[in-house]
Coordinates of C-alpha atoms in Angstrom, one line a residue:
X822 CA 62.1 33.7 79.8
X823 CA 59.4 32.0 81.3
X824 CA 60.2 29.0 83.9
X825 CA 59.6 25.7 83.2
X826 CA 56.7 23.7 84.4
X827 CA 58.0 21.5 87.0
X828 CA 57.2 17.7 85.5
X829 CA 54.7 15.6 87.4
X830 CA 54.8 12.1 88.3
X831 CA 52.4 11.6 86.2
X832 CA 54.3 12.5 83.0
X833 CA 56.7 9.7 83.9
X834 CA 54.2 7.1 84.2
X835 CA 53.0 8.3 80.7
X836 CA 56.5 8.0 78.9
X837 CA 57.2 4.2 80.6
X838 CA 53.5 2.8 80.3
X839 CA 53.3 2.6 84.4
X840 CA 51.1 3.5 86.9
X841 CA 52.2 6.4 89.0
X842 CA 52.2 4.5 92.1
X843 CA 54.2 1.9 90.1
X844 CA 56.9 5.0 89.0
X845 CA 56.5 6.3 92.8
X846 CA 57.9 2.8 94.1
X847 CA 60.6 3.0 91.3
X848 CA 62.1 6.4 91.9
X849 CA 62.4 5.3 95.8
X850 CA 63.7 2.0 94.9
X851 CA 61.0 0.0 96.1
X852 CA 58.9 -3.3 95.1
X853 CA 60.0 -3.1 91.7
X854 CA 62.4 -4.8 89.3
X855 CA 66.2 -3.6 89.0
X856 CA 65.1 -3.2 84.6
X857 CA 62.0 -0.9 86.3
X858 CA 64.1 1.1 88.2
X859 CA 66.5 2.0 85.5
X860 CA 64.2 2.9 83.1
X861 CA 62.0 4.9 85.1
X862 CA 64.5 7.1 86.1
X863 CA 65.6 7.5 83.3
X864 CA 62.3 8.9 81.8
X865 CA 62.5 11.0 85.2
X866 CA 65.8 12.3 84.2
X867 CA 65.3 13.2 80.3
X868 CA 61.8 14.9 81.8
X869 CA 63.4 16.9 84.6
X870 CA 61.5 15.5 87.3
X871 CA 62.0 16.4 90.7
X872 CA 60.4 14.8 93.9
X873 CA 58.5 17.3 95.1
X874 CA 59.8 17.9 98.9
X875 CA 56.6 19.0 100.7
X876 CA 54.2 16.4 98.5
X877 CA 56.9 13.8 99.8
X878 CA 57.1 14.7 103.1
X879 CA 53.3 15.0 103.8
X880 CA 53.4 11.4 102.0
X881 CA 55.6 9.7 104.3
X882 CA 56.2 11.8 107.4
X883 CA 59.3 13.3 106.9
X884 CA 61.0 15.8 105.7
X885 CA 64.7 14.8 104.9
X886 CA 66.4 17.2 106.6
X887 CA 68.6 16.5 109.5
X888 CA 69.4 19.2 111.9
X889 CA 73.5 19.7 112.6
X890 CA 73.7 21.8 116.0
X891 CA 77.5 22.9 115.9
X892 CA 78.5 24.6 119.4
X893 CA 80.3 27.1 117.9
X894 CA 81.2 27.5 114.2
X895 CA 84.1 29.8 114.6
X896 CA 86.0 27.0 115.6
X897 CA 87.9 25.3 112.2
X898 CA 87.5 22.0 113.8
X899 CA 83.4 22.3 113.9
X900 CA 83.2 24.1 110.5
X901 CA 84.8 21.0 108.8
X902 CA 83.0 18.4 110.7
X903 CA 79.6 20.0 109.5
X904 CA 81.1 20.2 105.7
X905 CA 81.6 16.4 106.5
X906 CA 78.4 15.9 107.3
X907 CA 76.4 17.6 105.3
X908 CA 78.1 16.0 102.7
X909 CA 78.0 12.8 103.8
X910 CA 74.1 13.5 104.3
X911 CA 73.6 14.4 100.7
X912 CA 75.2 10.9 99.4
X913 CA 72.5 9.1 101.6
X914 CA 69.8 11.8 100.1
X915 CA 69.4 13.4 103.1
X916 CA 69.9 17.6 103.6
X917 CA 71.6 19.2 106.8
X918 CA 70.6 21.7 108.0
X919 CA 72.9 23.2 109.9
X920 CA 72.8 25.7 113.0
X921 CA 75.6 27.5 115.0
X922 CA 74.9 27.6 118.7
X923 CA 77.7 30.3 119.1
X924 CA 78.7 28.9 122.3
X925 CA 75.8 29.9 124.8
X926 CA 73.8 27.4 125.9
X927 CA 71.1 29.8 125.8
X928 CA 70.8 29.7 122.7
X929 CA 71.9 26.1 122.3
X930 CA 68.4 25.5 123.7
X931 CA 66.3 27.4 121.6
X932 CA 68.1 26.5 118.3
X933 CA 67.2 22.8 118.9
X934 CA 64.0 23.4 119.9
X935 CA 63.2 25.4 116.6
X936 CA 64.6 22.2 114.7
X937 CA 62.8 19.7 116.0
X938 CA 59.6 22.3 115.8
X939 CA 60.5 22.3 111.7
X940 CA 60.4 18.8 112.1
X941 CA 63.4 17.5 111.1
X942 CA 64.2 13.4 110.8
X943 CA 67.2 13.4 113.3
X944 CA 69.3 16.0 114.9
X945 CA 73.2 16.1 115.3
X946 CA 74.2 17.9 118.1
X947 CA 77.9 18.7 119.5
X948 CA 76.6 19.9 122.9
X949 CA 77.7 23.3 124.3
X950 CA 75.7 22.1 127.6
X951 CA 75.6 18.5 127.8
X952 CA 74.2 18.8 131.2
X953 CA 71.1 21.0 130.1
X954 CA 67.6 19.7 131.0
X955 CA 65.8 20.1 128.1
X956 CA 68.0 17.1 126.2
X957 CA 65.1 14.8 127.9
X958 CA 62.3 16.2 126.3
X959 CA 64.1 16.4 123.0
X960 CA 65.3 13.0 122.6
X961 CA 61.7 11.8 123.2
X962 CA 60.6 13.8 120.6
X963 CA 63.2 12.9 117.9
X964 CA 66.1 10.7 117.3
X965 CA 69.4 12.6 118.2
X966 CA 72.8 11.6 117.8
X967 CA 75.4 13.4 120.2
X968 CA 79.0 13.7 119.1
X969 CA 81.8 14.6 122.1
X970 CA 80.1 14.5 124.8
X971 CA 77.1 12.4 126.0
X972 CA 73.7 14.3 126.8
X973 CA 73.6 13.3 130.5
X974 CA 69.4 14.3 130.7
X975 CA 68.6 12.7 127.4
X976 CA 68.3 9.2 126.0
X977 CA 69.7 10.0 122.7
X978 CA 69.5 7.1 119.9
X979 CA 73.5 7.5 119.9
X980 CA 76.5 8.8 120.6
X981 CA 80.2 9.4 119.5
X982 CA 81.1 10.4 122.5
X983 CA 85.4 11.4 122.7
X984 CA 87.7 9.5 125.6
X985 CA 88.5 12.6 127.2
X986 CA 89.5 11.0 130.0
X987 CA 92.4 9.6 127.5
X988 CA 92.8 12.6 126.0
X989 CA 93.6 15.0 128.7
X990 CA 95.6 12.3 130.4
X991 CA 97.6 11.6 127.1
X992 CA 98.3 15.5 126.5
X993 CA 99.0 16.6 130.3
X994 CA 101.3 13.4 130.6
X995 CA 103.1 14.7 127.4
X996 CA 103.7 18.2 128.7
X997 CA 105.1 16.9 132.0
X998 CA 107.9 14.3 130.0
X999 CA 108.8 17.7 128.4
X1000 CA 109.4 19.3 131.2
X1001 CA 106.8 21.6 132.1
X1002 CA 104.9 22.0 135.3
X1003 CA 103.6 25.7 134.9
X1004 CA 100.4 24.9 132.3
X1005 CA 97.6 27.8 131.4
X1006 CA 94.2 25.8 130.3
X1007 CA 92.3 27.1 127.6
X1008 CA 88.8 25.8 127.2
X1009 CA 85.7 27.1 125.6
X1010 CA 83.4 25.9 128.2
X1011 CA 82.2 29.5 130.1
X1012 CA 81.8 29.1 133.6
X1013 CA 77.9 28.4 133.3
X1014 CA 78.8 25.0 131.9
X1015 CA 81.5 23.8 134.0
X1016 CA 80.8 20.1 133.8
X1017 CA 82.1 19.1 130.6
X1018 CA 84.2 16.1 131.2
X1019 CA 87.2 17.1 129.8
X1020 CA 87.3 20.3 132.2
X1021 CA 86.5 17.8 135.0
X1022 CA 89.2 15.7 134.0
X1023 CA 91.6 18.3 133.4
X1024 CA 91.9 19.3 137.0
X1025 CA 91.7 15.7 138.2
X1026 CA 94.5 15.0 136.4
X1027 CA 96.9 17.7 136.8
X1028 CA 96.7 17.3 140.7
X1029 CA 97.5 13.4 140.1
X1030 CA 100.5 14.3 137.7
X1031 CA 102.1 17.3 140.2
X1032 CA 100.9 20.0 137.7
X1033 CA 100.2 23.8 138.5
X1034 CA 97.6 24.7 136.3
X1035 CA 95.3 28.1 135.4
X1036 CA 92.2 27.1 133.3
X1037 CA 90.5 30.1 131.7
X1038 CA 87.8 30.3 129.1
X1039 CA 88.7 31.7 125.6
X1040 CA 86.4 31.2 122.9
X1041 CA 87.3 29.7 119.6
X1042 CA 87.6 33.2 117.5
X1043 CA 91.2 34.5 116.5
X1044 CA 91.0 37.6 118.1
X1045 CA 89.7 36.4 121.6
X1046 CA 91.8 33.5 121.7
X1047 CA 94.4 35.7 120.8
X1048 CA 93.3 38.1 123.1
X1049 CA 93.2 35.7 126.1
X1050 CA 96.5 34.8 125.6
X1051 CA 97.9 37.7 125.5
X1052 CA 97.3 38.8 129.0
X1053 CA 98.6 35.5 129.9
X1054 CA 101.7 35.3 127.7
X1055 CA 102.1 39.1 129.5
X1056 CA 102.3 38.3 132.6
X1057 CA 105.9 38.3 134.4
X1058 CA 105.2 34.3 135.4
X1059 CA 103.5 32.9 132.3
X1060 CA 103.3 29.5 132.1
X1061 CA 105.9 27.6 130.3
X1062 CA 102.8 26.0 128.4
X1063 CA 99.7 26.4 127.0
X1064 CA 97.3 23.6 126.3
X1065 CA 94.0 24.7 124.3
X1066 CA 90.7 22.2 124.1
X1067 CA 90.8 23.4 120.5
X1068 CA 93.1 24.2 117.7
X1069 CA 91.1 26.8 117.1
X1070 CA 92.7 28.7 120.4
X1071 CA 95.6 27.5 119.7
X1072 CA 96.3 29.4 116.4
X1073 CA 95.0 32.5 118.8
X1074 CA 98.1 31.8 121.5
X1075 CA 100.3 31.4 118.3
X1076 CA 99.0 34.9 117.2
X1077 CA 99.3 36.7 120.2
X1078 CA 103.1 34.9 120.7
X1079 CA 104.0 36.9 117.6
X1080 CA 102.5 40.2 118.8
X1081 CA 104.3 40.1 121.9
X1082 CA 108.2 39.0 120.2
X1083 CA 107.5 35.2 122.0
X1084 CA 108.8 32.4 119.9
X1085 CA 106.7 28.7 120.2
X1086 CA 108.0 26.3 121.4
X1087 CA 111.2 28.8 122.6
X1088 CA 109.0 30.9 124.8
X1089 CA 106.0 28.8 125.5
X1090 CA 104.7 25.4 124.2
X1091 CA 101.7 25.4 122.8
X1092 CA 99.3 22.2 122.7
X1093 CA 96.1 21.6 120.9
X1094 CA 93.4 19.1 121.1
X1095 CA 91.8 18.4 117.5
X1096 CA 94.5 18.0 115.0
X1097 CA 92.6 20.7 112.3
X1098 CA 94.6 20.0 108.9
X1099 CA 95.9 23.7 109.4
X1100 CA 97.7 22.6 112.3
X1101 CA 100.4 20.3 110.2
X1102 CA 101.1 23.3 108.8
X1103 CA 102.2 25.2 111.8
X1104 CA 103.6 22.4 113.6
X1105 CA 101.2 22.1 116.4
X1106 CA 101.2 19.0 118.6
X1107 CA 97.5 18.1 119.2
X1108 CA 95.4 15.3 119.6
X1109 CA 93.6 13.7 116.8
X1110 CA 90.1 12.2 117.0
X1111 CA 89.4 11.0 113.5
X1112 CA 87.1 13.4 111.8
X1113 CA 86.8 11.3 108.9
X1114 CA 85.6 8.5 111.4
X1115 CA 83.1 10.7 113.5
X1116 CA 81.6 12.1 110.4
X1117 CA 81.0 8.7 109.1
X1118 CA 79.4 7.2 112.1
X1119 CA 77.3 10.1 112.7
X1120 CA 75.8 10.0 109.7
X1121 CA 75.2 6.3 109.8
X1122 CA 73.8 6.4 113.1
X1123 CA 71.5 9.3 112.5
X1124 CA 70.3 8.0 109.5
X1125 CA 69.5 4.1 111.2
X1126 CA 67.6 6.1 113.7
X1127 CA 65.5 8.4 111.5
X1128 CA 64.5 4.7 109.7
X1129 CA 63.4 3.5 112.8
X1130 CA 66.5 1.3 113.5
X1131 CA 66.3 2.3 117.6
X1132 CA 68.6 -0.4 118.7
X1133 CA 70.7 2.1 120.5
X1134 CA 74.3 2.9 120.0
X1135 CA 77.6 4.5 121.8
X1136 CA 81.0 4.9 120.0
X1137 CA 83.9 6.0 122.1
X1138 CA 86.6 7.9 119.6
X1139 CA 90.3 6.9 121.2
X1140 CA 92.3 9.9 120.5
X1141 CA 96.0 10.1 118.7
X1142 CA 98.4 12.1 119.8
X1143 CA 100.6 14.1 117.0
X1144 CA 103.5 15.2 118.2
X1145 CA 105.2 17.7 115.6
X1146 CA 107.3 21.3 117.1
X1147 CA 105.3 23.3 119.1
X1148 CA 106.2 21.8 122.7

């Protein structure tokens, strides 16, 4: 069967009796009557017409697309913010996409250098290395949102930036009222990255609060989560708790619990840090940051900026604690 002939603009200005620019103005909602509008796409819809994406683009300068840079998609937590987003884009007729940064920095870099070379309207980032250089020269050359943590080298048009000072503080200070002073740290940060603030903080705060703690990189997949616990969890002095800076790791300390005949919160409490919906089911006391809420103002803010709204914004996400069995 042969395809169909994509209809042109032109076809639509036929069927209403317009002029193409007239039907160009309609379809994007401009400088035209509300009747106009209606009937216009209308004809566009009982032709088949499609906006053709590169003649648009070339027309106005951009593309649509915004870049989402997750820092590491095998964390649940990251894979549902960027279904969030991308759907979120597509209600404001805007596309995502959306690039996994794996958790190396290396990497980080060159992926969001590739987007803005394909030109995307914005970028979304959740920085792997907030600290990295190279945010300076991005941000100058398109509008990007950070969500987490702040880009400390780049002047980004926003931020939804978490209170991790809160966070940790809230969690550690939960763990001690329970009784523990023994705590293993699990964060995905590697050790080339060390200055994420919630690492920082981490430390700061368990010297303030009397705590003994162990912080040791795991990244967010089951098996090395799991497997990172499971030296720790064999050890003769294993800590009485395990806090994890994602869910994620969590589920892997839950896993390698199991293996090993431990029972949670018997054995060892475990703590997470991003209240995935998963982790209702299984009982795990973590901290909540209102994904709903991030994905909403990320996509607000990214969209403002890639229309040249530059007043520039920050949005601090309090966190929640949700206490439930697993400490």
């Amino acid at each position: 069967m042969a395809q169909r002939k994509r209809a042109t603009i032109r076809e639509v200005a036929q069927a209403t009796g317009l002029s193409p620019a007239a039907v160009s103005y309609a379809l994007r909602g401009m400088q035209v009557s509300e009747e106009t509008i209606l009937r216009v796409r209308q004809a566009a819809a009982e032709l088949g017409y499609e906006a053709d994406p590169i003649a648009r683009a070339l027309a106005s300068g951009r593309t649509g697309m915004i870049g989402l840079l997750c820092g590491s998609l095998e964390d649940l937590w990251q894979q549902s913010l960027a279904v969030g987003i991308g759907r979120s884009l597509r209600e404001k007729d805007r596309y995502a996409l959306i690039l996994d940064a794996a958790g190396d920095p290396a990497r980080e870099r060159t992926l969001a250098l590739q987007l803005r070379d394909q030109r995307v309207d914005g970028l979304i980032v959740q920085p792997v290395d907030p600290a990295a250089r190279f945010w300076a020269d991005l941000a100058d050359s398109l509008p990007v949102v950070a969500i987490g943590d702040a880009l400390q080298n780049g002047h980004t048009a926003a931020e939804v930036v978490f209170d991790n000072r809160r966070g940790v503080t809230m969690a550690l200070e939960y763990l001690r009222e329970k009784g523990h002073r023994r705590v293993a740290v699990l964060t995905p940060t590697r050790p080339s990255t060390p200055d994420r603030p919630a690492d920082v903080h981490v430390i700061a705060e368990a010297e303030r609060l009397g705590l003994d703690i162990e912080v040791t990189t795991a990244r967010q997949g089951l098996a090395d989560s799991a497997g990172v616990a499971s030296e720790i969890l064999s050890r003769a002095d294993r800590p009485s708790a395990m806090f994890c800076f994602s869910d994620s790791i969590a589920y892997g300390v839950y896993k390698a619990a199991a293996e090993l005949g431990l029972s949670v919160p018997g054995d060892v409490a475990v703590m997470g840090y991003d209240d995935h919906p998963m982790s209702e089911l299984l009982g795990l006391t973590t901290v909540n940051w209102d994904l709903d809420g991030i994905v909403r103002a990320a996509v607000r803010l990214v969209v403002a900026a890639s229309d040249g709204k530059t007043r520039r914004r920050r949005i601090v996400q309090a966190p929640d604690l949700r206490e439930r069995v697993s400490v």
